[in-house]
Amino acid sequence: MTRGSQSDAAHVHTPPLSAGQQSLWFLDRLHHGSAEYHIPEAYRLTGALDEPALEQAIDALVRRHEMLRTWYRVVDGRPVQGTSPHTHLPSSIEDISGLPPVLREQRVSNALLGEWYQPFDLGSGAMLRYRLLRLGPQEHVLVLTVHHIASDGWSQAVLRDELSKLYAAFHAGRPDPLPPLATRYSDYVRYQADRNTDSVAYWVRQLAGLPDVLTLPTDRPRTARVTTPGGVIRTPLPGEVTTRLKELGARDGTTLYMTLLALYAALLARHSGQDDIAIGTPVADRPRVEFERLVGFLVNTLVIRVGVRAGEAYRDLVARVRRTVLDAQRHRDAPFERVVDAVSPPRRVDVTPLFQVMFALQAVSDQPLSLAGLRVDALEIPGVRARFDLELHVWESPTTTTLVWVYDDTLFDRERIEHLAADYLGMAARYAEQPMSTVAAPLPVRAPAHAPAAAASAVAPAQPEAPTAGPAEIQQVVGQLFGEVLGLAEVGPDDNFFALGGHSLTALSLAEKLKKTLGVEVDVREVFAAPTVAEMSALLSRRPG
């Protein structure tokens, strides 16, 4: 497929991006095609695979869901999206059946890693790719990778369900059995834009005075987040503990999600020494029935703020978290990106805004892939990317509950997170046995070896040493461009770009205008590191053109 120019894009339907898509698009530009927001799935298929039927089924999915063939470009200074005409999705079918078994499995592992890390070109209109490895006449490995800007967890379940139905139909020689979709993603974008935003005011009140960063002890200094390798630790939650927590929840009107979230807040307070904890949690944003079969990014993020008091009963903490979660759910219609803009926390390139830790509870394979006549086994993708300092994912199946800890291993050693995970299991067991047991006091905070004089304090990003005034002509141009991007008549030398209303997309626009006007390279991360006119002028004054 030939990519169109930006002028071509301006003459076709180019709806804006949803709030969540804008964030993902910006992160892709910032991190230059990072794998952080790829969604890979891999399956070992045992039996006689009908390769043409599989290829036909995947093609039908791309034809059906326009987000899988949507491109993203900049038109008149803003990101827009457009849909490419459906063309046959190129596959990568590799026959490795002639290799020795050990080499075959090594090739499979390499293929899984390669698919995970291979960047997407968001301007190409190809947001899904698939790869098929033929290990033998009765054994294949299928890898499907989607960019998060075109999908989410709910959408992945829809895709698995529809791929199963399409393959069964085409394998049997029947036509496409799926009914037409009731809506398009652009309808969701309009709905989100028109939705009442009164909830933003709630979040401004709820998050007022929130600490800038959660200061968990680290093993290495914090650095700018470009693309962050991650570590993973999996720990089972004992069945008897899970059962008891659910029994307590049924009695007190709390869900397992609320209980485990409260315990997570207590854990973070104990290890950080802070009593004001902010935790991000993802929620599906599909308030209308016609959005339920839509494939796309329909996710919002809520910030759950928990005050943890040493010495209070765990049961009381869980009850307060229950109220906080219910309040947050009532105000879930405010897009997280608008909340960030309204709250306007200090912007740092090395810290995610409002929260640095995530919590999610998910059902395991609520819609598994099922291909007629085949045994389908999901494969674990090696490697992981950490989007936050620490994430706790609770995977719940009918028979087991597994805690998956994803951590930024540029910050933490594995041993530290293993200690956290063990402490969490101990908290869960104590609460299950004695609901009125009390929250433990914070642990003594020790200065990390890398920063003995700065115990438990956030590491600020490196900032240029700004003189009292840079060269007058550069400072004048920088001030004019700040004002132009922000829509302000005048900007002072010490005014902060983000305090004046700047955000991720306007920062990108400022970087591009500075580059074009002054003829120097300006990375958008430098806008975060040097957010005032004086600081940016000083930085650019020392840079050769």
Coordinates of C-alpha atoms in Angstrom, one line a residue:
M1 CA 0.0 0.0 0.0
T2 CA 1.3 3.5 -0.9
R3 CA 1.2 6.0 1.8
G4 CA -0.7 9.2 1.0
S5 CA 0.7 12.7 1.7
Q6 CA -0.7 15.0 4.3
S7 CA -2.3 17.0 1.6
D8 CA -4.0 13.9 0.3
A9 CA -5.3 13.2 3.9
A10 CA -6.8 16.7 4.1
H11 CA -9.2 15.8 1.2
V12 CA -10.7 12.7 2.8
H13 CA -12.7 12.2 6.0
T14 CA -10.2 12.8 8.8
P15 CA -11.9 12.7 12.2
P16 CA -10.0 13.7 15.3
L17 CA -8.5 11.1 17.7
S18 CA -10.3 10.1 20.9
A19 CA -8.7 11.5 24.1
G20 CA -7.0 8.1 24.7
Q21 CA -5.8 7.8 21.1
Q22 CA -4.2 11.2 21.4
S23 CA -2.2 10.1 24.4
L24 CA -1.0 6.9 22.6
W25 CA -0.2 8.8 19.4
F26 CA 1.9 11.3 21.4
L27 CA 3.7 8.5 23.2
D28 CA 4.5 6.8 19.9
R29 CA 6.0 10.1 18.7
L30 CA 7.8 10.6 21.9
H31 CA 9.2 7.1 22.2
H32 CA 9.8 6.6 18.4
G33 CA 7.8 3.4 17.9
S34 CA 8.3 1.8 21.3
A35 CA 6.8 -1.7 21.9
E36 CA 5.2 -0.6 25.1
Y37 CA 1.8 -0.3 23.5
H38 CA 1.8 -3.5 21.4
I39 CA -0.7 -6.2 22.1
P40 CA 0.7 -9.5 20.9
E41 CA -1.1 -12.9 21.2
A42 CA 0.4 -16.2 20.3
Y43 CA -1.1 -19.7 20.0
R44 CA 0.2 -23.2 19.3
L45 CA -2.3 -24.9 17.0
T46 CA -2.3 -28.7 17.0
G47 CA -4.2 -30.5 14.2
A48 CA -4.8 -30.1 10.5
L49 CA -4.9 -26.3 10.1
D50 CA -6.8 -25.0 7.1
E51 CA -4.3 -22.2 6.2
P52 CA -6.4 -20.6 3.4
A53 CA -9.5 -20.5 5.8
L54 CA -7.3 -18.8 8.5
E55 CA -6.0 -16.2 6.1
Q56 CA -9.5 -15.6 4.8
A57 CA -10.8 -15.2 8.4
I58 CA -8.1 -12.7 9.3
D59 CA -8.8 -10.7 6.1
A60 CA -12.5 -10.6 7.0
L61 CA -11.6 -9.2 10.4
V62 CA -9.6 -6.4 8.8
R63 CA -12.4 -5.7 6.4
R64 CA -15.0 -5.6 9.2
H65 CA -13.1 -3.5 11.7
E66 CA -11.8 -0.2 10.2
M67 CA -9.5 0.5 13.2
L68 CA -7.3 -2.3 12.0
R69 CA -6.6 -0.4 8.8
T70 CA -6.6 3.2 10.1
W71 CA -3.7 5.6 9.6
Y72 CA -2.7 8.5 11.8
R73 CA -1.1 11.7 10.5
V74 CA -0.8 15.4 11.3
V75 CA -3.0 17.8 9.3
D76 CA -3.0 21.5 10.0
G77 CA -1.0 20.9 13.2
R78 CA -3.3 18.3 14.7
P79 CA -3.4 14.5 14.6
V80 CA -6.2 13.0 12.6
Q81 CA -7.1 9.5 11.5
G82 CA -8.4 8.0 8.3
T83 CA -9.3 4.6 7.0
S84 CA -7.4 2.9 4.2
P85 CA -9.4 0.8 1.6
H86 CA -9.3 -2.8 2.5
T87 CA -6.5 -4.7 0.8
H88 CA -5.3 -8.3 1.4
L89 CA -3.4 -8.3 4.7
P90 CA 0.1 -9.6 3.9
S91 CA 1.1 -12.5 6.1
S92 CA 4.4 -14.0 7.1
I93 CA 4.2 -17.8 6.7
E94 CA 7.4 -19.5 7.6
D95 CA 8.0 -23.3 7.2
I96 CA 10.4 -24.4 9.8
S97 CA 9.4 -28.1 9.8
G98 CA 12.8 -29.1 8.4
L99 CA 14.7 -27.9 11.4
P100 CA 15.6 -30.1 14.4
P101 CA 13.1 -29.8 17.3
V102 CA 15.4 -27.6 19.4
L103 CA 16.1 -25.2 16.6
R104 CA 12.4 -25.1 15.8
E105 CA 11.5 -24.0 19.3
Q106 CA 14.3 -21.5 19.3
R107 CA 12.9 -20.0 16.1
V108 CA 9.5 -19.8 17.7
S109 CA 10.9 -17.9 20.7
N110 CA 12.8 -15.5 18.4
A111 CA 9.7 -15.0 16.3
L112 CA 7.6 -14.1 19.4
L113 CA 10.2 -11.6 20.6
G114 CA 10.6 -10.2 17.1
E115 CA 6.8 -9.6 16.8
W116 CA 6.7 -7.9 20.2
Y117 CA 9.5 -5.5 19.4
Q118 CA 8.9 -4.8 15.7
P119 CA 7.5 -1.2 15.6
F120 CA 4.3 -0.2 13.9
D121 CA 4.2 2.7 11.5
L122 CA 1.1 4.6 12.6
G123 CA 1.0 6.4 9.3
S124 CA 0.7 3.1 7.3
G125 CA -2.9 2.1 7.9
A126 CA -1.8 -1.4 9.0
M127 CA -2.6 -1.8 12.7
L128 CA -2.7 -5.6 12.7
R129 CA -0.1 -8.0 11.5
Y130 CA 0.0 -11.8 11.7
R131 CA 2.7 -14.4 11.4
L132 CA 2.3 -18.2 11.0
L133 CA 5.1 -20.7 11.7
R134 CA 4.6 -24.2 10.3
L135 CA 6.4 -26.6 12.6
G136 CA 4.9 -29.7 10.9
P137 CA 1.8 -30.9 9.1
Q138 CA -0.1 -31.0 12.4
E139 CA 1.5 -28.2 14.3
H140 CA 1.6 -24.4 13.8
V141 CA 2.3 -21.3 15.8
L142 CA 0.1 -18.3 15.1
V143 CA 1.2 -14.8 16.3
L144 CA -1.3 -11.8 16.1
T145 CA -0.1 -8.3 17.0
V146 CA -2.2 -5.2 17.3
H147 CA -1.2 -1.7 18.2
H148 CA -3.0 -0.5 21.4
I149 CA -4.3 2.6 19.5
A150 CA -6.5 0.2 17.6
S151 CA -7.6 -2.2 20.3
D152 CA -7.9 -2.9 24.0
G153 CA -8.6 -5.9 26.3
W154 CA -12.3 -5.9 25.5
S155 CA -11.6 -5.6 21.8
Q156 CA -9.1 -8.5 21.9
A157 CA -11.9 -10.7 23.3
V158 CA -14.2 -9.6 20.4
L159 CA -11.4 -10.4 17.8
R160 CA -10.8 -13.8 19.3
D161 CA -14.6 -14.6 19.2
E162 CA -15.0 -13.4 15.7
L163 CA -11.9 -15.1 14.4
S164 CA -13.2 -18.3 15.8
K165 CA -16.6 -17.9 14.1
L166 CA -15.1 -16.8 10.8
Y167 CA -12.6 -19.7 10.6
A168 CA -15.3 -22.2 11.4
A169 CA -17.5 -20.8 8.6
F170 CA -14.8 -20.6 5.9
H171 CA -13.3 -24.0 6.9
A172 CA -16.8 -25.5 6.3
G173 CA -17.3 -23.6 3.0
R174 CA -19.9 -21.2 4.4
P175 CA -20.1 -17.4 4.0
D176 CA -19.2 -14.8 6.6
P177 CA -21.7 -15.4 9.4
L178 CA -21.2 -12.1 11.3
P179 CA -23.9 -9.4 11.3
P180 CA -23.0 -5.8 10.3
L181 CA -21.6 -3.6 13.0
A182 CA -24.0 -1.1 14.5
T183 CA -21.6 1.8 14.7
R184 CA -18.1 3.1 13.9
Y185 CA -15.2 4.3 16.0
S186 CA -15.8 7.8 14.8
D187 CA -19.2 7.7 16.4
Y188 CA -17.5 6.9 19.7
V189 CA -15.1 9.8 19.2
R190 CA -18.1 12.2 18.7
Y191 CA -19.9 10.7 21.7
Q192 CA -16.8 11.3 23.9
A193 CA -16.4 14.8 22.7
D194 CA -20.1 15.7 23.2
R195 CA -20.3 14.0 26.6
N196 CA -21.0 16.1 29.7
T197 CA -17.7 16.9 31.3
D198 CA -19.0 17.9 34.7
S199 CA -17.1 15.0 36.2
V200 CA -13.8 16.9 35.5
A201 CA -14.6 19.2 38.3
Y202 CA -15.0 16.2 40.7
W203 CA -11.6 15.0 39.8
V204 CA -10.0 18.4 40.2
R205 CA -11.4 18.4 43.8
Q206 CA -10.6 14.8 44.4
L207 CA -6.9 15.1 43.3
A208 CA -6.1 18.5 44.8
G209 CA -2.9 18.5 46.7
L210 CA -1.9 15.0 45.5
P211 CA 1.8 14.3 45.9
D212 CA 3.8 14.7 42.7
V213 CA 5.4 11.2 43.0
L214 CA 5.1 8.0 45.0
T215 CA 8.6 7.6 46.5
L216 CA 9.1 3.9 46.7
P217 CA 12.7 3.0 47.5
T218 CA 14.6 2.2 44.3
D219 CA 17.8 0.4 43.5
R220 CA 18.9 2.8 40.8
P221 CA 18.2 6.5 40.1
R222 CA 15.2 7.5 38.1
T223 CA 15.9 8.4 34.5
A224 CA 13.8 9.8 31.6
R225 CA 11.3 7.2 30.4
V226 CA 11.9 6.4 26.8
T227 CA 11.1 2.8 26.5
T228 CA 11.4 0.9 29.7
P229 CA 12.3 -2.8 30.0
G230 CA 10.3 -4.6 32.6
G231 CA 10.5 -7.5 34.9
V232 CA 7.7 -9.9 35.8
I233 CA 7.0 -11.9 39.0
R234 CA 4.0 -14.2 39.3
T235 CA 2.7 -15.3 42.6
P236 CA -0.5 -17.4 43.2
L237 CA -3.0 -16.1 45.8
P238 CA -3.8 -19.2 47.8
G239 CA -7.2 -20.6 47.1
E240 CA -8.3 -20.5 50.8
V241 CA -7.3 -16.8 51.0
T242 CA -9.2 -15.9 47.9
T243 CA -12.3 -17.8 49.1
R244 CA -12.2 -16.1 52.5
L245 CA -11.7 -12.6 50.9
K246 CA -14.7 -13.2 48.8
E247 CA -16.8 -14.3 51.8
L248 CA -15.8 -11.1 53.7
G249 CA -16.7 -9.1 50.6
A250 CA -20.1 -10.7 50.3
R251 CA -20.8 -9.8 53.9
D252 CA -19.5 -6.2 53.7
G253 CA -20.6 -5.4 50.1
T254 CA -17.1 -5.2 48.7
T255 CA -15.7 -6.9 45.6
L256 CA -12.5 -8.8 45.4
Y257 CA -11.2 -5.9 43.3
M258 CA -11.9 -3.4 46.1
T259 CA -10.3 -5.6 48.7
L260 CA -7.1 -6.3 46.8
L261 CA -6.8 -2.7 45.8
A262 CA -7.1 -1.6 49.4
L263 CA -4.3 -4.0 50.4
Y264 CA -2.2 -2.7 47.5
A265 CA -2.6 0.8 48.9
A266 CA -1.5 -0.4 52.3
L267 CA 1.5 -2.1 50.9
L268 CA 2.6 1.0 49.0
A269 CA 2.1 3.2 52.1
R270 CA 4.2 0.8 54.2
H271 CA 7.1 0.7 51.8
S272 CA 7.1 4.3 50.7
G273 CA 6.4 6.0 54.0
Q274 CA 3.6 8.1 52.4
D275 CA 0.0 8.0 53.6
D276 CA -1.5 9.6 50.5
I277 CA -1.5 7.0 47.7
A278 CA -2.6 7.4 44.1
I279 CA -3.2 4.3 42.0
G280 CA -4.3 4.2 38.4
T281 CA -6.8 1.6 37.3
P282 CA -8.1 1.0 33.7
V283 CA -11.9 0.8 33.0
A284 CA -13.8 0.0 29.8
D285 CA -15.5 3.0 28.3
R286 CA -18.4 1.4 26.5
P287 CA -21.5 3.1 28.0
R288 CA -23.7 2.3 25.0
V289 CA -24.8 -1.2 23.8
E290 CA -23.8 -0.4 20.2
F291 CA -20.2 0.0 21.4
E292 CA -19.9 -3.5 22.8
R293 CA -18.8 -5.2 19.5
L294 CA -16.6 -2.3 18.4
V295 CA -12.9 -2.9 18.0
G296 CA -10.8 0.1 19.0
F297 CA -9.3 1.9 22.0
L298 CA -12.3 2.5 24.3
V299 CA -10.6 2.6 27.7
N300 CA -10.4 5.2 30.4
T301 CA -8.1 5.4 33.4
L302 CA -9.3 6.3 36.9
V303 CA -7.1 7.6 39.7
I304 CA -8.0 6.0 43.0
R305 CA -6.7 8.1 45.9
V306 CA -6.4 6.3 49.2
G307 CA -5.4 7.8 52.5
V308 CA -3.8 5.0 54.5
R309 CA -3.7 5.4 58.3
A310 CA -1.3 3.2 60.3
G311 CA -3.1 1.5 63.1
E312 CA -6.6 1.5 61.5
A313 CA -8.4 -1.8 60.9
Y314 CA -7.9 -3.3 57.5
R315 CA -11.7 -3.7 57.4
D316 CA -12.2 0.0 57.8
L317 CA -9.6 0.7 55.0
V318 CA -11.4 -1.7 52.7
A319 CA -14.7 0.1 53.4
R320 CA -13.2 3.5 52.6
V321 CA -11.7 2.2 49.4
R322 CA -15.1 0.8 48.5
R323 CA -16.6 4.3 48.8
T324 CA -13.8 5.9 46.8
V325 CA -14.1 3.3 44.0
L326 CA -17.8 3.8 43.7
D327 CA -17.4 7.6 43.6
A328 CA -14.7 7.2 40.9
Q329 CA -17.0 4.9 38.9
R330 CA -19.8 7.5 39.0
H331 CA -17.4 10.0 37.5
R332 CA -15.7 7.7 35.0
D333 CA -17.0 9.6 32.0
A334 CA -14.2 12.3 32.3
P335 CA -11.3 11.2 30.0
F336 CA -8.1 10.8 31.9
E337 CA -6.3 13.1 29.5
R338 CA -8.7 15.9 30.3
V339 CA -8.4 15.3 34.0
V340 CA -4.6 15.6 33.7
D341 CA -5.0 18.9 31.9
A342 CA -7.5 20.2 34.5
V343 CA -5.5 19.1 37.5
S344 CA -2.2 20.3 35.8
P345 CA 0.3 18.4 37.9
P346 CA 4.0 19.3 37.5
R347 CA 5.2 17.7 34.3
R348 CA 8.4 15.7 34.4
V349 CA 9.7 13.5 31.6
D350 CA 10.8 10.9 34.1
V351 CA 7.5 10.6 36.0
T352 CA 4.0 9.7 34.7
P353 CA 1.5 12.3 35.8
L354 CA -0.9 11.8 38.8
F355 CA 0.1 8.2 39.4
Q356 CA 3.1 5.9 39.0
V357 CA 1.6 2.6 40.0
M358 CA -1.2 0.6 38.4
F359 CA -3.8 -1.9 39.6
A360 CA -6.1 -4.1 37.4
L361 CA -8.2 -7.2 37.9
Q362 CA -8.9 -9.2 34.8
A363 CA -10.7 -12.4 34.0
V364 CA -8.3 -14.9 32.4
S365 CA -9.2 -15.5 28.7
D366 CA -12.8 -14.6 29.1
Q367 CA -13.1 -15.3 25.3
P368 CA -10.5 -17.9 24.3
L369 CA -9.6 -18.5 20.7
S370 CA -11.2 -21.6 19.3
L371 CA -10.4 -22.9 15.8
A372 CA -12.6 -25.7 14.5
G373 CA -10.9 -29.1 14.6
L374 CA -7.8 -27.8 16.3
R375 CA -6.3 -27.8 19.8
V376 CA -5.4 -24.2 20.6
D377 CA -2.9 -23.4 23.4
A378 CA -2.0 -19.8 24.3
L379 CA 1.7 -19.1 24.5
E380 CA 3.4 -16.7 26.8
I381 CA 5.2 -13.9 25.0
P382 CA 8.7 -13.5 26.3
G383 CA 9.7 -10.1 27.4
V384 CA 7.6 -7.3 28.8
R385 CA 7.6 -3.5 28.8
A386 CA 6.9 -1.5 32.0
R387 CA 4.6 1.5 31.4
F388 CA 4.7 2.5 35.1
D389 CA 7.1 2.1 38.1
L390 CA 5.0 -0.8 39.3
E391 CA 1.9 -2.6 38.2
L392 CA -0.2 -5.3 39.9
H393 CA -2.4 -7.3 37.6
V394 CA -4.7 -9.8 39.2
W395 CA -5.7 -12.6 36.8
E396 CA -8.8 -14.4 38.1
S397 CA -10.0 -17.7 36.7
P398 CA -12.8 -20.0 38.0
T399 CA -10.2 -22.0 39.9
T400 CA -7.1 -19.8 40.5
T401 CA -6.1 -16.2 41.3
T402 CA -2.6 -15.1 40.2
L403 CA -0.8 -11.9 41.1
V404 CA 1.3 -10.6 38.2
W405 CA 3.8 -7.9 39.3
V406 CA 5.3 -5.9 36.4
Y407 CA 8.0 -3.5 37.4
D408 CA 10.5 -1.1 35.8
D409 CA 13.7 -3.0 36.1
T410 CA 15.7 0.2 35.5
L411 CA 14.5 1.2 38.9
F412 CA 14.1 -2.0 40.9
D413 CA 16.0 -5.2 41.4
R414 CA 14.0 -8.4 41.3
E415 CA 14.7 -9.1 44.9
R416 CA 13.0 -5.9 46.0
I417 CA 9.8 -6.7 44.1
E418 CA 9.9 -10.3 45.4
H419 CA 9.9 -8.8 48.9
L420 CA 7.0 -6.6 48.1
A421 CA 5.0 -9.5 46.7
A422 CA 5.7 -11.6 49.7
D423 CA 4.6 -8.8 52.0
Y424 CA 1.4 -8.4 50.0
L425 CA 0.6 -12.1 50.4
G426 CA 1.1 -11.8 54.1
M427 CA -1.2 -8.8 54.3
A428 CA -3.9 -10.7 52.4
A429 CA -3.6 -13.7 54.6
R430 CA -3.8 -11.6 57.8
Y431 CA -6.9 -9.8 56.6
A432 CA -8.6 -13.0 55.5
E433 CA -8.0 -14.5 59.0
Q434 CA -8.5 -11.3 61.1
P435 CA -10.4 -8.5 59.3
M436 CA -10.0 -6.2 62.3
S437 CA -6.2 -6.6 62.3
T438 CA -4.6 -3.2 61.9
V439 CA -2.5 -1.6 59.1
A440 CA 1.2 -1.8 59.9
A441 CA 3.3 1.3 60.4
P442 CA 5.6 2.3 57.5
L443 CA 8.9 0.6 57.3
P444 CA 12.0 2.8 58.0
V445 CA 13.0 4.5 54.8
R446 CA 16.7 4.0 54.0
A447 CA 18.6 6.0 51.5
P448 CA 19.3 4.0 48.4
A449 CA 23.0 3.3 47.6
H450 CA 22.8 5.4 44.5
A451 CA 21.7 8.6 46.3
P452 CA 22.8 8.6 50.0
A453 CA 21.9 12.2 50.6
A454 CA 18.5 12.1 49.0
A455 CA 16.6 9.4 50.8
A456 CA 13.2 8.5 49.2
S457 CA 13.0 11.7 47.3
A458 CA 12.1 11.9 43.6
V459 CA 15.0 12.4 41.3
A460 CA 14.3 15.5 39.2
P461 CA 15.1 15.4 35.5
A462 CA 18.3 17.0 34.5
Q463 CA 17.6 20.6 33.6
P464 CA 19.8 23.1 31.8
E465 CA 21.5 25.7 33.9
A466 CA 19.7 28.8 32.7
P467 CA 21.5 32.1 32.9
T468 CA 19.5 35.1 33.9
A469 CA 18.8 35.8 30.3
G470 CA 19.8 34.0 27.1
P471 CA 20.7 35.8 23.9
A472 CA 17.9 38.4 23.5
E473 CA 16.9 37.4 20.0
I474 CA 16.5 33.7 20.9
Q475 CA 14.6 34.5 24.0
Q476 CA 12.3 36.8 22.1
V477 CA 11.5 34.1 19.5
V478 CA 11.0 31.4 22.1
G479 CA 8.6 33.7 24.0
Q480 CA 6.7 34.4 20.9
L481 CA 6.4 30.7 20.0
F482 CA 5.2 29.9 23.6
G483 CA 2.5 32.5 23.2
E484 CA 1.6 31.3 19.7
V485 CA 1.1 27.7 20.7
L486 CA -0.7 28.5 24.0
G487 CA -2.9 31.3 22.4
L488 CA -1.4 34.0 24.8
A489 CA -0.5 37.5 23.9
E490 CA 2.5 37.6 26.3
V491 CA 4.6 35.0 28.1
G492 CA 7.2 36.0 30.7
P493 CA 10.7 34.5 30.8
D494 CA 9.9 32.5 34.0
D495 CA 6.4 31.4 33.0
N496 CA 6.0 27.6 32.9
F497 CA 4.6 26.2 29.7
F498 CA 2.5 23.6 31.5
A499 CA 1.3 25.9 34.2
L500 CA 0.0 28.1 31.4
G501 CA -2.2 25.3 30.0
G502 CA 0.3 23.4 27.9
H503 CA 0.0 19.6 27.5
S504 CA 1.5 16.7 25.6
L505 CA 0.2 17.7 22.1
T506 CA 0.9 21.4 22.5
A507 CA 4.4 20.4 23.7
L508 CA 4.9 18.5 20.5
S509 CA 3.7 21.4 18.5
L510 CA 6.1 23.8 20.3
A511 CA 9.0 21.5 19.7
E512 CA 8.2 21.4 16.0
K513 CA 7.8 25.2 15.8
L514 CA 11.1 25.7 17.6
K515 CA 12.9 23.4 15.2
K516 CA 11.3 25.0 12.1
T517 CA 11.9 28.6 13.2
L518 CA 15.3 28.3 14.8
G519 CA 16.7 25.5 12.6
V520 CA 17.9 23.4 15.5
E521 CA 16.9 19.9 16.7
V522 CA 14.4 20.1 19.6
D523 CA 13.1 16.9 21.2
V524 CA 9.7 17.1 22.8
R525 CA 11.2 15.7 26.0
E526 CA 13.3 18.9 26.2
V527 CA 10.0 20.9 26.6
F528 CA 9.4 18.9 29.8
A529 CA 13.0 19.4 31.0
A530 CA 13.1 23.1 30.2
P531 CA 9.5 24.3 30.5
T532 CA 10.1 28.1 30.9
V533 CA 11.1 30.6 28.2
A534 CA 14.3 31.3 30.0
E535 CA 15.3 27.7 30.4
M536 CA 14.4 26.8 26.8
S537 CA 16.3 29.8 25.6
A538 CA 19.4 28.9 27.6
L539 CA 19.3 25.4 26.3
L540 CA 19.0 26.5 22.7
S541 CA 21.6 29.2 23.0
R542 CA 24.2 26.6 23.8
R543 CA 23.2 24.4 20.8
P544 CA 24.9 24.7 17.4
G545 CA 22.4 25.4 14.6

